[in-house]
mmCIF file of C-alpha atoms in Angstrom:
data_model
loop_
_atom_site.group_PDB
_atom_site.id
_atom_site.type_symbol
_atom_site.label_atom_id
_atom_site.label_comp_id
_atom_site.label_asym_id
_atom_site.label_seq_id
_atom_site.Cartn_x
_atom_site.Cartn_y
_atom_site.Cartn_z
ATOM 1 C CA UNK A 17 11.540 12.131 -6.252
ATOM 2 C CA UNK A 18 11.302 7.297 -5.377
ATOM 3 C CA UNK A 19 10.590 5.279 -7.478
ATOM 4 C CA UNK A 20 9.908 1.925 -7.907
ATOM 5 C CA UNK A 21 10.144 -0.456 -10.658
ATOM 6 C CA UNK A 22 8.275 -3.798 -10.885
ATOM 7 C CA UNK A 23 8.960 -5.156 -14.048
ATOM 8 C CA UNK A 24 6.995 -8.285 -14.407
ATOM 9 C CA UNK A 25 3.380 -7.781 -14.530
ATOM 10 C CA UNK A 26 2.614 -11.529 -14.063
ATOM 11 C CA UNK A 27 4.216 -14.884 -13.149
ATOM 12 C CA UNK A 28 3.241 -18.367 -12.450
ATOM 13 C CA UNK A 29 4.340 -21.829 -10.535
ATOM 14 C CA UNK A 30 3.846 -24.698 -9.503
ATOM 15 C CA UNK A 31 2.787 -25.926 -6.331
ATOM 16 C CA UNK A 32 5.547 -26.459 -4.016
ATOM 17 C CA UNK A 33 7.375 -24.562 -6.276
ATOM 18 C CA UNK A 34 10.451 -21.211 -5.823
ATOM 19 C CA UNK A 35 9.700 -17.713 -7.380
ATOM 20 C CA UNK A 36 11.171 -15.146 -7.456
ATOM 21 C CA UNK A 37 10.071 -11.702 -8.113
ATOM 22 C CA UNK A 38 11.942 -8.684 -9.321
ATOM 23 C CA UNK A 39 11.946 -4.747 -8.156
ATOM 24 C CA UNK A 40 14.397 -2.215 -8.105
ATOM 25 C CA UNK A 41 14.073 1.402 -7.298
ATOM 26 C CA UNK A 42 15.442 4.040 -6.800
ATOM 27 C CA UNK A 43 15.723 6.958 -4.559
ATOM 28 C CA UNK A 44 18.412 9.864 -3.152
ATOM 29 C CA UNK A 45 17.819 8.862 0.597
ATOM 30 C CA UNK A 46 20.240 6.943 2.733
ATOM 31 C CA UNK A 47 18.268 6.409 5.387
ATOM 32 C CA UNK A 48 15.297 3.746 3.569
ATOM 33 C CA UNK A 49 12.977 0.360 4.194
ATOM 34 C CA UNK A 50 11.989 -1.645 1.305
ATOM 35 C CA UNK A 51 9.089 -4.329 1.753
ATOM 36 C CA UNK A 52 7.174 -6.632 0.464
ATOM 37 C CA UNK A 53 3.204 -6.784 0.381
ATOM 38 C CA UNK A 54 0.665 -9.526 -0.734
ATOM 39 C CA UNK A 55 -2.795 -8.709 -1.591
ATOM 40 C CA UNK A 56 -5.239 -11.445 -2.890
ATOM 41 C CA UNK A 57 -8.123 -10.552 -4.706
ATOM 42 C CA UNK A 58 -10.511 -8.741 -2.829
ATOM 43 C CA UNK A 59 -8.558 -8.573 1.427
ATOM 44 C CA UNK A 60 -6.438 -6.243 2.204
ATOM 45 C CA UNK A 61 -2.989 -5.284 1.943
ATOM 46 C CA UNK A 62 -0.316 -7.282 4.404
ATOM 47 C CA UNK A 63 3.035 -7.241 5.240
ATOM 48 C CA UNK A 64 4.890 -10.191 4.263
ATOM 49 C CA UNK A 65 8.934 -9.218 4.511
ATOM 50 C CA UNK A 66 10.559 -5.712 5.447
ATOM 51 C CA UNK A 67 14.762 -5.090 5.158
ATOM 52 C CA UNK A 68 16.053 -1.832 6.212
ATOM 53 C CA UNK A 69 18.315 -0.592 4.006
ATOM 54 C CA UNK A 70 21.689 -0.684 6.951
ATOM 55 C CA UNK A 71 21.135 -3.714 7.106
ATOM 56 C CA UNK A 72 23.705 -6.039 4.626
ATOM 57 C CA UNK A 73 21.791 -9.296 6.238
ATOM 58 C CA UNK A 74 18.691 -10.127 4.170
ATOM 59 C CA UNK A 75 15.207 -10.831 5.199
ATOM 60 C CA UNK A 76 13.811 -13.421 5.763
ATOM 61 C CA UNK A 77 10.626 -14.646 7.111
ATOM 62 C CA UNK A 78 9.307 -18.790 6.716
ATOM 63 C CA UNK A 79 9.750 -19.141 2.897
ATOM 64 C CA UNK A 80 9.494 -15.860 2.113
ATOM 65 C CA UNK A 81 12.825 -14.173 1.545
ATOM 66 C CA UNK A 82 14.743 -11.498 -0.540
ATOM 67 C CA UNK A 83 17.817 -10.958 -2.605
ATOM 68 C CA UNK A 84 19.050 -6.973 -0.929
ATOM 69 C CA UNK A 85 21.644 -5.442 -3.503
ATOM 70 C CA UNK A 86 21.831 -2.432 -2.484
ATOM 71 C CA UNK A 87 24.166 -1.296 -5.063
ATOM 72 C CA UNK A 88 22.815 -2.414 -7.877
ATOM 73 C CA UNK A 89 19.350 -1.196 -5.818
ATOM 74 C CA UNK A 90 17.031 -4.468 -6.673
ATOM 75 C CA UNK A 91 15.168 -6.372 -4.263
ATOM 76 C CA UNK A 92 14.141 -9.606 -5.206
ATOM 77 C CA UNK A 93 11.315 -11.520 -3.411
ATOM 78 C CA UNK A 94 12.225 -15.306 -3.216
ATOM 79 C CA UNK A 95 8.786 -17.509 -2.729
ATOM 80 C CA UNK A 96 10.657 -21.309 -1.301
ATOM 81 C CA UNK A 97 7.949 -24.640 -1.430
ATOM 82 C CA UNK A 98 4.796 -22.186 -2.820
ATOM 83 C CA UNK A 99 1.423 -22.335 -1.534
ATOM 84 C CA UNK A 100 -2.222 -21.665 -3.632
ATOM 85 C CA UNK A 101 -2.757 -19.394 -0.882
ATOM 86 C CA UNK A 102 -0.034 -18.112 -2.039
ATOM 87 C CA UNK A 103 -1.346 -16.587 -5.250
ATOM 88 C CA UNK A 104 -1.902 -12.598 -5.258
ATOM 89 C CA UNK A 105 -0.538 -9.334 -6.301
ATOM 90 C CA UNK A 106 2.687 -8.893 -4.609
ATOM 91 C CA UNK A 107 3.325 -5.379 -4.276
ATOM 92 C CA UNK A 108 7.597 -3.846 -3.785
ATOM 93 C CA UNK A 109 7.648 -0.850 -1.980
ATOM 94 C CA UNK A 110 9.894 1.784 -0.687
ATOM 95 C CA UNK A 111 10.108 3.977 2.514
ATOM 96 C CA UNK A 112 12.079 6.947 3.332
ATOM 97 C CA UNK A 113 11.962 7.942 6.332
ATOM 98 C CA UNK A 114 13.915 10.745 7.283
ATOM 99 C CA UNK A 115 11.425 12.958 6.635
ATOM 100 C CA UNK A 116 9.657 12.292 3.433
ATOM 101 C CA UNK A 117 7.986 9.539 5.419
ATOM 102 C CA UNK A 118 6.661 8.329 1.407
ATOM 103 C CA UNK A 119 5.848 4.683 1.158
ATOM 104 C CA UNK A 120 6.210 4.553 -2.652
ATOM 105 C CA UNK A 121 4.965 1.269 -4.105
ATOM 106 C CA UNK A 122 5.054 -0.227 -7.299
ATOM 107 C CA UNK A 123 2.697 -1.685 -10.064
ATOM 108 C CA UNK A 124 2.633 -4.941 -8.743
ATOM 109 C CA UNK A 125 2.800 -8.960 -10.307
ATOM 110 C CA UNK A 126 0.486 -11.040 -9.679
ATOM 111 C CA UNK A 127 1.422 -14.409 -9.043
ATOM 112 C CA UNK A 128 -0.325 -17.572 -9.849
ATOM 113 C CA UNK A 129 -0.009 -20.933 -8.326
ATOM 114 C CA UNK A 130 -0.551 -24.244 -10.388
ATOM 115 C CA UNK A 131 -2.096 -26.756 -8.726
ATOM 116 C CA UNK B 1 -6.956 -5.954 18.297
ATOM 117 C CA UNK B 2 -9.391 -4.885 15.711
ATOM 118 C CA UNK B 3 -7.933 -3.824 12.360
ATOM 119 C CA UNK B 4 -8.299 -0.570 10.470
ATOM 120 C CA UNK B 5 -12.308 -0.500 9.307
ATOM 121 C CA UNK B 6 -13.171 0.921 5.914
ATOM 122 C CA UNK B 7 -17.075 1.195 5.091
ATOM 123 C CA UNK B 8 -19.146 1.226 2.911
ATOM 124 C CA UNK B 9 -16.178 -1.930 1.169
ATOM 125 C CA UNK B 10 -18.662 -0.783 -2.307
ATOM 126 C CA UNK B 11 -21.082 1.766 -3.656
ATOM 127 C CA UNK B 12 -22.288 2.482 -6.582
ATOM 128 C CA UNK B 13 -23.168 6.388 -8.144
ATOM 129 C CA UNK B 14 -23.972 7.970 -10.629
ATOM 130 C CA UNK B 15 -21.700 10.556 -11.808
ATOM 131 C CA UNK B 16 -21.651 13.933 -10.707
ATOM 132 C CA UNK B 17 -23.144 12.046 -7.259
ATOM 133 C CA UNK B 18 -21.064 12.878 -4.110
ATOM 134 C CA UNK B 19 -19.563 10.538 -2.252
ATOM 135 C CA UNK B 20 -17.932 9.885 0.859
ATOM 136 C CA UNK B 21 -15.446 7.130 2.702
ATOM 137 C CA UNK B 22 -15.462 6.509 6.093
ATOM 138 C CA UNK B 23 -12.167 4.860 8.073
ATOM 139 C CA UNK B 24 -10.897 3.633 11.549
ATOM 140 C CA UNK B 25 -7.268 3.757 11.914
ATOM 141 C CA UNK B 26 -6.047 1.322 13.984
ATOM 142 C CA UNK B 27 -6.395 2.633 18.337
ATOM 143 C CA UNK B 28 -3.002 4.464 18.450
ATOM 144 C CA UNK B 29 -1.632 5.021 15.435
ATOM 145 C CA UNK B 30 -1.287 8.189 14.870
ATOM 146 C CA UNK B 31 -1.146 8.107 10.961
ATOM 147 C CA UNK B 32 -3.575 8.017 8.551
ATOM 148 C CA UNK B 33 -3.123 7.917 4.832
ATOM 149 C CA UNK B 34 -5.716 7.334 2.157
ATOM 150 C CA UNK B 35 -4.224 5.758 -0.869
ATOM 151 C CA UNK B 36 -6.092 5.605 -4.825
ATOM 152 C CA UNK B 37 -5.460 1.378 -6.337
ATOM 153 C CA UNK B 38 -6.994 1.889 -9.989
ATOM 154 C CA UNK B 39 -7.410 -1.915 -11.181
ATOM 155 C CA UNK B 40 -3.823 -3.530 -11.851
ATOM 156 C CA UNK B 41 -2.342 -0.791 -10.179
ATOM 157 C CA UNK B 42 0.014 -0.085 -6.454
ATOM 158 C CA UNK B 43 -2.027 2.459 -4.151
ATOM 159 C CA UNK B 44 -0.681 6.354 -4.636
ATOM 160 C CA UNK B 45 -0.900 8.384 -1.835
ATOM 161 C CA UNK B 46 -3.797 10.637 -1.731
ATOM 162 C CA UNK B 47 -3.072 12.157 1.917
ATOM 163 C CA UNK B 48 -0.937 11.872 4.833
ATOM 164 C CA UNK B 49 -2.673 12.632 8.341
ATOM 165 C CA UNK B 50 -0.308 12.849 11.353
ATOM 166 C CA UNK B 51 -2.839 12.757 14.330
ATOM 167 C CA UNK B 52 -5.204 15.671 13.188
ATOM 168 C CA UNK B 53 -3.009 17.837 10.676
ATOM 169 C CA UNK B 54 -3.117 16.909 7.189
ATOM 170 C CA UNK B 55 0.965 17.185 6.540
ATOM 171 C CA UNK B 56 1.168 15.856 2.283
ATOM 172 C CA UNK B 57 -1.808 16.337 0.442
ATOM 173 C CA UNK B 58 0.156 17.822 -2.702
ATOM 174 C CA UNK B 59 -1.588 14.491 -4.114
ATOM 175 C CA UNK B 60 -4.536 15.497 -3.907
ATOM 176 C CA UNK B 61 -7.236 16.418 -6.120
ATOM 177 C CA UNK B 62 -9.007 19.636 -3.944
ATOM 178 C CA UNK B 63 -11.480 20.638 -7.062
ATOM 179 C CA UNK B 64 -13.310 17.484 -6.131
ATOM 180 C CA UNK B 65 -11.641 15.537 -3.358
ATOM 181 C CA UNK B 66 -11.637 16.893 0.399
ATOM 182 C CA UNK B 67 -10.673 15.129 3.986
ATOM 183 C CA UNK B 68 -10.799 15.545 7.149
ATOM 184 C CA UNK B 69 -9.633 13.981 10.782
ATOM 185 C CA UNK B 70 -11.762 15.972 12.842
ATOM 186 C CA UNK B 71 -10.413 14.895 16.466
ATOM 187 C CA UNK B 72 -7.534 12.522 15.425
ATOM 188 C CA UNK B 73 -9.166 9.429 15.167
ATOM 189 C CA UNK B 74 -11.384 8.312 12.427
ATOM 190 C CA UNK B 75 -11.080 10.167 8.839
ATOM 191 C CA UNK B 76 -13.039 10.717 6.079
ATOM 192 C CA UNK B 77 -12.552 11.206 2.546
ATOM 193 C CA UNK B 78 -15.155 13.257 0.115
ATOM 194 C CA UNK B 79 -15.651 13.622 -4.139
ATOM 195 C CA UNK B 80 -17.927 15.984 -4.793
ATOM 196 C CA UNK B 81 -18.673 15.304 -7.914
ATOM 197 C CA UNK B 82 -17.786 12.562 -8.768
ATOM 198 C CA UNK B 83 -16.938 11.849 -12.269
ATOM 199 C CA UNK B 84 -16.099 8.187 -14.873
ATOM 200 C CA UNK B 85 -12.351 8.381 -13.909
ATOM 201 C CA UNK B 86 -12.853 8.393 -9.808
ATOM 202 C CA UNK B 87 -13.900 4.386 -9.632
ATOM 203 C CA UNK B 88 -11.124 2.615 -8.202
ATOM 204 C CA UNK B 89 -10.437 1.506 -4.732
ATOM 205 C CA UNK B 90 -9.791 4.560 -1.821
ATOM 206 C CA UNK B 91 -6.895 1.680 0.699
ATOM 207 C CA UNK B 92 -7.059 3.652 3.876
ATOM 208 C CA UNK B 93 -4.005 2.325 6.494
ATOM 209 C CA UNK B 94 -2.349 4.219 9.484
ATOM 210 C CA UNK B 95 0.695 2.914 10.899
ATOM 211 C CA UNK B 96 2.516 4.064 14.736
ATOM 212 C CA UNK B 97 3.561 7.752 15.205
ATOM 213 C CA UNK B 98 5.520 9.356 12.805
ATOM 214 C CA UNK B 99 8.389 8.609 15.882
ATOM 215 C CA UNK B 100 8.671 5.674 15.833
ATOM 216 C CA UNK B 101 7.137 4.534 12.363
ATOM 217 C CA UNK B 102 9.176 2.390 9.766
ATOM 218 C CA UNK B 103 7.406 2.625 7.346
ATOM 219 C CA UNK B 104 4.660 -0.666 7.833
ATOM 220 C CA UNK B 105 1.373 0.575 7.047
ATOM 221 C CA UNK B 106 -1.659 -1.440 7.850
ATOM 222 C CA UNK B 107 -4.255 -2.364 5.690
ATOM 223 C CA UNK B 108 -8.607 -1.713 5.610
ATOM 224 C CA UNK B 109 -10.223 -4.085 3.061
ATOM 225 C CA UNK B 110 -10.314 -0.584 0.959
ATOM 226 C CA UNK B 111 -13.861 0.760 -0.403
ATOM 227 C CA UNK B 112 -14.289 -0.066 -3.932
ATOM 228 C CA UNK B 113 -16.714 3.120 -5.824
ATOM 229 C CA UNK B 114 -18.080 2.880 -9.456
ATOM 230 C CA UNK B 115 -19.240 5.127 -11.020
ATOM 231 C CA UNK B 116 -21.659 5.615 -14.284
#
């Protein structure tokens, strides 16, 4: 079984500042993907960033970047220059493609952005 | 390109009543998922379809929940009878076929169920 743990139920950040959301995971698979999804209030969940486990280089998408520590099974999300529109629930998710094809989510971190 | 479409967005019913949710995935996406999301929690998989075949329904409470995807396109999730604990958001998601799947799912806006 694979698990995803987000230990920060809530976080807040000042507008224009930087915030880091934490995630740890566990899987016995060697081939997997990690994701951060964003779910604004009453709106659909969208993909923020994706990391392939076989890639050593950390993924970056504009103001969003990850710190992927494979040995430690850690996958944190850094949001730079935070904007009001970044306020949402953020879910870390793990996907194993080798047979199980299962996407497992963490419990989420609610991010508030303070003007 | 149209996204994943779900209906209804909101549903309020009395306990013991039946309810059904409908989902139309992105065109060409062979894989369809139904997730349950309780308040303040992450989504939990109920069932996954590859075309019309339910390939993972191990988490679907089969005594009261059922799902179908008869033609391998749209899908219906049914609860009968509904219980108070079924109040939650039911998310539908889709992705390209299994062989091309990198785990990125495309979600609908969800159907929020309230059972009174």
